Amino acid sequence: MKPIPEEKILYETVVSGGWNFSRIVRRGRTLRITDLEGGGNASALFYNADNYAERYNMGDTMKIQHISSLFKNACIYSDMGRVLMSITDSTSDWHDVICGVTYREDLLQRFGTKTYQDAHNGFYRSGFDSLTVELAKYGMTKRDFTNVVNFFAKTDIDADGNMTFVADASPAGSYVDLRAEMDTLVILDAGMHPLNPSSEYVAKPVGITLYESEPAAADDPCRMLCPENQRGFENSETYYL
Amino acid sequence: MSELKESTLVEENARLSETVPAGEYWMKEVKKGEILRITDLEGNQAADTLFFNANNTEERYHANNTLRMQNNVYIKLGTEIRSNENNVMMKVVADTCGRHDTLGSACSCESNTSRYAHEKRYMHSCRDTFLQGILDWGQGMDKRDQVCNINFFMNVPVDPEGGSKFSDGISGAGKYVEMEAMMDTVVFVSNCPQLNNPCNGYDPTPVQMTIWDNGN
């Protein structure tokens, strides 16, 4: 793991498996998410912190960069042609943008009930419920639940488009660094990936480290990934003039 | 490419049939049990489409759920079109095209500045059409209701290395897709005016919207 100088670290926490987290990441700072035990998954939603009507757009993120997964140097686009966050480092070569999250009925069918009454903080909560509850704390509703990025999750996609979950894609200590190019509200759930075929409910913790980073230089690898990203960065920079 | 299936429905029995020119929107309720056909009249057009629960528009089309539940990244014959609540809204019951996209979403003035050039801001886009429709429809809808949509007749293949591209269309004049409504659904089409992408030969064309009622 690439170390972060101690004096740059602003905040650290651990999100328990199956639980959610949110915070605003200010422009120029970086959010590191770490798969502490391996086999984890972090489902995330992204919004412009000053205008929640501007939010992560799956389609734009994929078509602007000609990609179908996220990896080092790729960017997370808003629906306004701007880069919200850029992936300055990643030990994983594939973060899933296609599969979304679990729902209450999925968990019920696969694992049976495990209520709070029975299991206290070990109860099953679906990714959809977890993320929308956190969204509601910002005044948003189920209609604001858009598409998610599943960090640390990989699916194989064959020529006919069939998807297969790749086990062991994320060893312990895997991490991804998300540099904010705009003030970004990140809503996150450390929940089970919906295509994880495990016979047991998977709840793995993820580490969160917020640290001071440098603004993207003129030759920044995320900016230079493709000509489209150069214009996307310009759009983010123009927004803050 | 997936299985193709022709429809047995005939135009004369339809309760509604309307042409939507490129760059315009079409927003109508399709009742549970009714069949909706979208026809690519001249070929290689993209019909960008959203779906809302007609009785509660907070429930709407959701791409991740639609793809995950079928374990496949393309819209095709048999696809169940899912909502943000993971309920089935519509089901594809006939298809003469073979592949439709929901990964690329709609073009917008703003995304065009990144995709093509800053000055492309000043060209008509699908998402401006959607916003015009949302404003005209009223009933409390706003930009937050404009989520990632289905692009009927678009071919956006993904590759095992994590890439994707807009490929030449596999649609042609007269090809169509038919869906049965599994709930009362507001169907909202923005017929794409995109002039920067070779997928439609730089020539946006009309689509036909046809609805048959329960008794066909």
Coordinates of C-alpha atoms in Angstrom, one line a residue:
Chain A
M1 CA 0.0 0.0 0.0
K2 CA 1.3 3.4 -0.9
P3 CA 1.7 5.2 2.4
I4 CA 0.1 8.6 3.1
P5 CA 2.4 11.0 5.0
E6 CA 1.0 11.3 8.6
E7 CA 0.7 15.1 8.4
K8 CA -1.5 14.9 5.4
I9 CA -4.2 12.7 7.1
L10 CA -7.3 14.7 8.1
Y11 CA -9.6 11.9 9.2
E12 CA -9.8 8.2 9.5
T13 CA -12.5 5.7 10.3
V14 CA -13.6 2.2 9.7
V15 CA -17.1 1.5 8.3
S16 CA -18.4 -1.8 9.7
G17 CA -19.5 -4.5 7.3
G18 CA -23.0 -4.0 6.1
W19 CA -23.1 -0.4 7.3
N20 CA -23.1 3.0 5.6
F21 CA -21.1 6.2 5.7
S22 CA -21.2 9.6 4.1
R23 CA -19.2 12.7 3.9
I24 CA -18.4 15.7 1.8
V25 CA -14.9 15.5 0.2
R26 CA -13.6 18.9 -0.6
R27 CA -11.9 19.7 -3.9
G28 CA -8.2 18.8 -3.8
R29 CA -8.6 16.3 -1.0
T30 CA -8.5 12.5 -1.5
L31 CA -10.7 9.8 0.0
R32 CA -8.9 6.4 0.3
I33 CA -11.2 3.4 0.6
T34 CA -9.5 0.2 1.8
D35 CA -10.7 -3.4 1.7
L36 CA -9.3 -4.2 5.1
E37 CA -10.0 -8.0 5.2
G38 CA -10.3 -8.8 1.5
G39 CA -13.4 -9.9 -0.4
G40 CA -15.1 -6.6 0.6
N41 CA -17.3 -4.3 -1.5
A42 CA -18.1 -0.6 -1.2
S43 CA -21.1 0.6 -3.1
A44 CA -21.0 4.4 -3.6
L45 CA -23.2 7.2 -4.9
F46 CA -21.8 10.7 -5.7
Y47 CA -23.3 14.2 -5.7
N48 CA -22.1 17.8 -6.2
A49 CA -22.0 18.9 -2.6
D50 CA -23.4 22.3 -3.5
N51 CA -26.2 21.1 -5.8
Y52 CA -27.5 17.6 -5.3
A53 CA -29.4 17.8 -8.6
E54 CA -25.9 17.3 -10.2
R55 CA -24.8 13.7 -9.6
Y56 CA -22.8 10.8 -10.8
N57 CA -23.9 9.6 -14.2
M58 CA -23.0 6.0 -15.1
G59 CA -23.6 6.5 -18.8
D60 CA -21.5 9.6 -19.2
T61 CA -18.7 8.1 -17.1
M62 CA -18.6 5.1 -19.4
K63 CA -19.1 6.6 -22.8
I64 CA -17.0 9.7 -22.3
Q65 CA -14.0 7.5 -21.4
H66 CA -15.0 4.5 -23.6
I67 CA -14.9 2.2 -20.6
S68 CA -17.2 -0.3 -18.9
S69 CA -15.5 -0.5 -15.5
L70 CA -13.4 1.8 -13.4
F71 CA -9.6 1.5 -12.8
K72 CA -6.6 3.7 -12.0
N73 CA -6.6 7.0 -13.8
A74 CA -10.3 6.8 -14.8
C75 CA -12.7 9.5 -13.6
I76 CA -16.1 9.7 -12.1
Y77 CA -18.3 12.1 -14.1
S78 CA -21.3 14.0 -13.1
D79 CA -24.3 14.4 -15.4
M80 CA -23.1 18.0 -16.2
G81 CA -20.0 17.0 -18.2
R82 CA -17.7 17.6 -15.2
V83 CA -15.3 15.3 -13.4
L84 CA -16.5 14.8 -9.8
M85 CA -13.6 12.6 -8.7
S86 CA -10.6 11.0 -10.3
I87 CA -9.0 7.6 -9.4
T88 CA -5.4 8.6 -8.7
D89 CA -4.5 5.2 -7.4
S90 CA -6.0 1.7 -7.3
T91 CA -4.7 -1.7 -6.6
S92 CA -7.7 -3.2 -8.4
D93 CA -7.9 -3.2 -12.2
W94 CA -11.7 -3.3 -12.2
H95 CA -14.4 -1.6 -10.1
D96 CA -17.9 -2.6 -11.2
V97 CA -20.3 0.1 -12.5
I98 CA -23.0 -2.2 -13.8
C99 CA -24.5 -4.4 -11.1
G100 CA -26.0 -2.1 -8.5
V101 CA -26.9 -3.4 -5.0
T102 CA -28.8 -6.0 -3.0
Y103 CA -32.5 -5.6 -2.2
R104 CA -34.4 -6.8 0.9
E105 CA -36.1 -9.6 -1.1
D106 CA -32.8 -10.9 -2.4
L107 CA -31.4 -11.2 1.1
L108 CA -34.6 -12.8 2.4
Q109 CA -34.6 -15.4 -0.5
R110 CA -30.9 -16.2 -0.2
F111 CA -30.2 -16.1 3.5
G112 CA -33.6 -16.0 5.3
T113 CA -34.5 -13.4 7.9
K114 CA -32.0 -12.0 10.3
T115 CA -33.8 -9.2 12.1
Y116 CA -32.4 -6.6 14.4
Q117 CA -34.5 -8.2 17.2
D118 CA -32.6 -11.4 16.7
A119 CA -29.1 -10.2 15.7
H120 CA -28.8 -6.6 16.9
N121 CA -26.1 -4.9 14.8
G122 CA -25.5 -8.1 12.8
F123 CA -28.9 -7.9 11.2
Y124 CA -29.2 -8.0 7.4
R125 CA -29.8 -4.7 5.7
S126 CA -29.9 -4.4 1.9
G127 CA -27.7 -2.1 -0.1
F128 CA -30.7 -0.2 -1.3
D129 CA -32.1 0.3 2.2
S130 CA -28.7 1.3 3.6
L131 CA -27.9 3.8 0.8
T132 CA -31.4 5.4 0.7
V133 CA -31.5 5.8 4.5
E134 CA -28.2 7.7 4.3
L135 CA -29.5 9.7 1.3
A136 CA -32.5 10.8 3.4
K137 CA -30.2 12.5 5.9
Y138 CA -29.4 15.0 3.1
G139 CA -33.1 15.5 2.3
M140 CA -33.0 13.1 -0.7
T141 CA -35.4 10.3 -1.4
K142 CA -35.6 7.0 -3.2
R143 CA -35.9 9.0 -6.5
D144 CA -32.3 10.2 -5.9
F145 CA -31.0 6.7 -5.7
T146 CA -29.2 6.6 -9.0
N147 CA -26.6 4.1 -10.2
V148 CA -23.7 3.0 -8.0
V149 CA -20.1 2.2 -8.3
N150 CA -19.1 -1.1 -6.5
F151 CA -15.5 -0.6 -5.5
F152 CA -13.4 -3.8 -5.3
A153 CA -15.9 -5.9 -7.3
K154 CA -15.2 -7.5 -10.6
T155 CA -17.4 -9.3 -13.1
D156 CA -16.3 -11.2 -16.2
I157 CA -18.4 -10.2 -19.2
D158 CA -18.4 -12.6 -22.2
A159 CA -19.1 -11.7 -25.9
D160 CA -22.8 -12.2 -25.4
G161 CA -22.8 -9.9 -22.4
N162 CA -23.2 -12.5 -19.7
M163 CA -21.7 -11.6 -16.4
T164 CA -19.9 -13.8 -13.9
F165 CA -18.7 -12.6 -10.5
V166 CA -15.0 -12.9 -10.0
A167 CA -14.1 -14.3 -6.6
D168 CA -10.9 -13.2 -4.8
A169 CA -10.5 -10.1 -7.0
S170 CA -9.8 -8.0 -4.0
P171 CA -7.2 -9.3 -1.5
A172 CA -6.9 -7.7 2.0
G173 CA -5.3 -4.3 1.8
S174 CA -6.7 -3.4 -1.6
Y175 CA -7.4 0.3 -1.9
V176 CA -8.7 3.0 -4.2
D177 CA -7.8 6.7 -4.0
L178 CA -10.6 9.1 -5.0
R179 CA -9.4 12.7 -5.5
A180 CA -12.2 15.2 -5.4
E181 CA -12.1 17.5 -8.5
M182 CA -15.3 19.1 -7.2
D183 CA -16.7 19.3 -3.6
T184 CA -18.4 15.9 -3.7
L185 CA -20.9 14.2 -1.3
V186 CA -20.0 10.5 -1.2
I187 CA -22.7 8.1 0.1
L188 CA -21.2 4.7 0.7
D189 CA -22.4 1.2 1.9
A190 CA -20.0 -1.5 2.9
G191 CA -22.5 -4.1 1.7
M192 CA -22.4 -7.4 -0.1
H193 CA -22.0 -7.3 -3.8
P194 CA -25.3 -8.6 -5.3
L195 CA -23.6 -11.1 -7.6
N196 CA -21.3 -12.5 -4.9
P197 CA -22.4 -16.2 -4.9
S198 CA -21.4 -16.8 -1.3
S199 CA -23.8 -19.1 0.6
E200 CA -23.3 -16.8 3.6
Y201 CA -24.2 -13.2 3.9
V202 CA -20.9 -11.2 3.5
A203 CA -20.3 -8.2 5.7
K204 CA -16.7 -6.9 5.4
P205 CA -15.4 -3.6 6.9
V206 CA -13.8 -0.9 4.8
G207 CA -11.3 1.7 5.9
I208 CA -11.7 5.4 5.2
T209 CA -8.9 7.8 5.1
L210 CA -9.3 11.4 4.1
Y211 CA -6.1 13.2 3.2
E212 CA -4.8 16.4 1.7
S213 CA -3.5 16.0 -1.8
E214 CA -2.2 18.1 -4.7
P215 CA -4.5 19.5 -7.4
A216 CA -4.3 17.8 -10.7
A217 CA -1.2 19.1 -12.6
A218 CA -1.2 19.9 -16.3
D219 CA 0.2 16.4 -17.1
D220 CA -1.9 14.5 -14.4
P221 CA -2.4 10.9 -15.6
C222 CA -6.2 11.1 -14.9
R223 CA -6.5 14.3 -17.0
M224 CA -4.3 12.7 -19.7
L225 CA -6.2 9.4 -19.9
C226 CA -8.0 10.7 -23.0
P227 CA -8.8 14.0 -24.7
E228 CA -12.3 13.8 -23.3
N229 CA -10.9 13.9 -19.7
Q230 CA -8.9 17.0 -20.5
R231 CA -12.1 18.8 -21.4
G232 CA -13.9 17.2 -18.4
F233 CA -11.2 18.6 -16.0
E234 CA -11.5 22.0 -17.7
N235 CA -15.3 21.9 -17.1
S236 CA -14.7 21.2 -13.4
E237 CA -12.1 23.9 -13.1
T238 CA -14.3 26.5 -14.9
Y239 CA -17.1 25.7 -12.5
Y240 CA -15.0 27.1 -9.6
L241 CA -13.8 30.3 -11.2
Chain B
M1 CA -26.6 -11.5 -30.8
S2 CA -29.7 -12.6 -29.0
E3 CA -32.8 -14.4 -30.2
L4 CA -35.2 -12.5 -32.4
K5 CA -39.0 -12.8 -32.3
E6 CA -41.6 -11.2 -34.5
S7 CA -44.9 -10.0 -33.2
T8 CA -48.3 -11.2 -34.3
L9 CA -50.0 -7.9 -33.6
V10 CA -51.4 -5.9 -36.5
E11 CA -51.3 -2.1 -36.8
E12 CA -55.0 -1.8 -37.6
N13 CA -56.0 -3.1 -34.1
A14 CA -53.8 -0.7 -32.2
R15 CA -55.5 1.9 -29.9
L16 CA -52.8 4.5 -30.7
S17 CA -50.1 5.0 -33.2
E18 CA -48.0 8.1 -33.4
T19 CA -44.8 9.2 -35.1
V20 CA -42.1 11.0 -33.1
P21 CA -39.7 13.1 -35.1
A22 CA -36.0 13.2 -34.2
G23 CA -35.4 15.7 -31.4
E24 CA -38.9 15.5 -29.9
Y25 CA -40.4 13.7 -27.0
W26 CA -43.3 11.4 -26.5
M27 CA -44.7 10.8 -23.0
K28 CA -47.8 8.5 -22.5
E29 CA -49.2 6.1 -20.0
V30 CA -49.2 2.4 -21.0
K31 CA -51.7 0.5 -18.8
K32 CA -50.8 -2.9 -17.2
G33 CA -51.2 -5.6 -19.8
E34 CA -51.0 -3.3 -22.8
I35 CA -48.3 -3.8 -25.4
L36 CA -46.1 -1.0 -26.6
R37 CA -44.1 -1.2 -29.9
I38 CA -41.3 1.2 -30.8
T39 CA -40.4 1.0 -34.5
D40 CA -37.2 2.4 -36.0
L41 CA -38.8 3.7 -39.1
E42 CA -35.8 4.6 -41.2
G43 CA -33.0 2.6 -39.4
N44 CA -30.1 3.3 -37.1
Q45 CA -32.0 5.7 -34.9
A46 CA -31.8 5.7 -31.0
A47 CA -35.0 5.9 -29.1
D48 CA -33.9 7.1 -25.6
T49 CA -36.5 5.9 -23.2
L50 CA -37.4 6.3 -19.5
F51 CA -40.1 4.5 -17.5
F52 CA -42.1 5.7 -14.5
N53 CA -44.7 4.0 -12.3
A54 CA -47.8 5.9 -13.4
N55 CA -49.2 5.9 -9.9
N56 CA -45.9 7.0 -8.2
T57 CA -43.2 8.6 -10.3
E58 CA -40.7 8.2 -7.5
E59 CA -40.5 4.7 -8.8
R60 CA -38.7 4.7 -12.1
Y61 CA -36.4 2.8 -14.5
H62 CA -33.1 1.6 -13.1
A63 CA -30.3 0.3 -15.3
N64 CA -28.3 -1.5 -12.6
N65 CA -31.3 -3.5 -11.4
T66 CA -32.4 -4.4 -15.0
L67 CA -28.9 -5.8 -15.9
R68 CA -28.1 -7.5 -12.6
M69 CA -31.3 -9.4 -12.4
Q70 CA -30.7 -11.0 -15.8
N71 CA -26.9 -11.3 -15.4
N72 CA -26.4 -9.7 -18.8
V73 CA -25.4 -6.2 -19.9
Y74 CA -27.7 -5.9 -22.9
I75 CA -31.4 -5.2 -23.3
K76 CA -33.0 -8.0 -25.5
L77 CA -35.9 -10.4 -25.9
G78 CA -37.1 -11.5 -22.5
T79 CA -35.5 -8.6 -20.6
E80 CA -37.5 -7.5 -17.6
I81 CA -37.3 -3.7 -17.3
R82 CA -36.7 -3.0 -13.6
S83 CA -37.4 0.0 -11.3
N84 CA -35.3 1.6 -8.5
E85 CA -37.5 -0.5 -6.2
N86 CA -36.4 -3.6 -8.2
N87 CA -40.0 -4.3 -9.4
V88 CA -40.7 -5.4 -13.0
M89 CA -42.1 -2.5 -15.0
M90 CA -42.2 -3.8 -18.6
K91 CA -41.0 -7.0 -20.3
V92 CA -39.6 -7.3 -23.8
V93 CA -41.9 -9.7 -25.6
A94 CA -40.9 -9.2 -29.3
D95 CA -37.7 -7.9 -30.9
T96 CA -36.5 -7.8 -34.5
C97 CA -33.3 -5.9 -33.7
G98 CA -31.4 -8.2 -31.3
R99 CA -29.6 -5.7 -29.0
H100 CA -30.4 -2.5 -27.2
D101 CA -28.2 -0.4 -24.9
T102 CA -28.7 0.9 -21.4
L103 CA -25.0 1.6 -20.5
G104 CA -24.4 4.7 -22.6
S105 CA -27.4 6.7 -21.4
A106 CA -28.6 9.8 -23.2
C107 CA -26.5 12.6 -24.8
S108 CA -26.6 16.0 -23.1
C109 CA -25.3 19.4 -24.0
E110 CA -22.9 19.2 -21.1
S111 CA -21.5 15.7 -21.7
N112 CA -21.1 16.6 -25.4
T113 CA -18.6 19.3 -24.3
S114 CA -16.4 16.5 -22.8
R115 CA -17.1 13.9 -25.5
Y116 CA -16.6 16.0 -28.5
A117 CA -15.6 19.7 -28.0
H118 CA -16.6 22.6 -25.8
E119 CA -18.5 24.4 -28.6
K120 CA -20.7 21.3 -29.0
R121 CA -22.6 22.7 -26.0
Y122 CA -24.8 24.5 -28.5
M123 CA -26.5 21.6 -30.1
H124 CA -29.7 19.8 -29.4
S125 CA -29.5 16.8 -27.1
C126 CA -31.6 14.0 -25.7
R127 CA -31.4 15.2 -22.1
D128 CA -32.6 18.7 -23.0
T129 CA -35.5 17.0 -24.7
F130 CA -36.2 15.0 -21.6
L131 CA -36.0 18.1 -19.4
Q132 CA -38.5 19.9 -21.7
G133 CA -40.8 16.9 -21.4
I134 CA -40.5 16.8 -17.6
L135 CA -41.2 20.6 -17.4
D136 CA -44.3 20.2 -19.6
W137 CA -45.5 17.1 -17.7
G138 CA -45.3 19.0 -14.4
Q139 CA -46.6 17.0 -11.4
G140 CA -43.5 17.7 -9.4
M141 CA -41.0 16.1 -11.7
D142 CA -37.6 17.8 -12.1
K143 CA -34.1 17.0 -13.3
R144 CA -33.7 14.4 -10.6
D145 CA -36.1 12.3 -12.5
Q146 CA -33.9 12.1 -15.5
V147 CA -31.9 9.0 -14.8
C148 CA -29.8 6.7 -17.0
N149 CA -32.2 5.4 -19.7
I150 CA -32.5 2.6 -22.3
N151 CA -31.3 3.4 -25.8
F152 CA -33.4 1.2 -28.0
F153 CA -31.7 0.2 -31.3
M154 CA -28.3 1.4 -30.1
N155 CA -25.4 -1.1 -30.1
V156 CA -22.8 -0.4 -27.4
P157 CA -20.7 -3.5 -27.0
V158 CA -18.5 -3.9 -24.0
D159 CA -15.2 -5.9 -24.1
P160 CA -13.7 -8.2 -21.5
E161 CA -10.9 -5.7 -20.8
G162 CA -13.3 -3.1 -19.5
G163 CA -13.7 -1.0 -22.6
S164 CA -16.8 0.0 -24.5
K165 CA -17.6 1.8 -27.7
F166 CA -20.5 3.1 -29.8
S167 CA -20.6 0.7 -32.8
D168 CA -22.5 0.9 -36.1
G169 CA -26.1 0.2 -35.5
I170 CA -27.5 -3.2 -36.1
S171 CA -30.9 -1.9 -36.6
G172 CA -32.6 -1.1 -39.9
A173 CA -35.7 0.4 -41.4
G174 CA -38.8 -1.2 -39.9
K175 CA -37.1 -3.0 -37.0
Y176 CA -39.0 -2.9 -33.8
V177 CA -39.1 -3.8 -30.1
E178 CA -42.3 -4.7 -28.2
M179 CA -42.8 -4.5 -24.4
E180 CA -45.7 -5.6 -22.3
A181 CA -46.5 -3.3 -19.4
M182 CA -46.3 -5.2 -16.1
M183 CA -47.6 -2.1 -14.2
D184 CA -49.2 1.1 -15.2
T185 CA -46.2 2.8 -16.7
V186 CA -45.5 6.2 -18.1
V187 CA -43.2 5.7 -21.1
F188 CA -41.1 8.8 -21.9
V189 CA -39.1 8.8 -25.2
S190 CA -36.6 11.4 -26.3
N191 CA -36.0 10.6 -29.9
C192 CA -32.3 11.3 -30.3
P193 CA -31.1 14.4 -32.2
Q194 CA -27.4 13.4 -32.0
L195 CA -25.4 14.8 -34.9
N196 CA -21.9 14.0 -33.6
N197 CA -22.0 10.2 -33.6
P198 CA -21.7 7.9 -36.6
C199 CA -24.2 5.4 -35.0
N200 CA -27.1 7.0 -36.9
G201 CA -25.1 8.1 -40.0
Y202 CA -25.4 11.8 -38.7
D203 CA -29.0 11.7 -39.8
P204 CA -31.6 11.5 -36.9
T205 CA -34.9 10.0 -38.1
P206 CA -38.4 9.4 -36.7
V207 CA -39.7 6.5 -34.6
Q208 CA -43.2 5.1 -34.4
M209 CA -45.0 4.5 -31.1
T210 CA -47.8 2.0 -31.2
I211 CA -50.0 0.7 -28.3
W212 CA -52.4 -2.3 -28.3
D213 CA -54.8 -2.6 -25.4
N214 CA -55.4 -5.7 -23.2
G215 CA -57.5 -7.5 -25.7
N216 CA -55.0 -6.7 -28.5

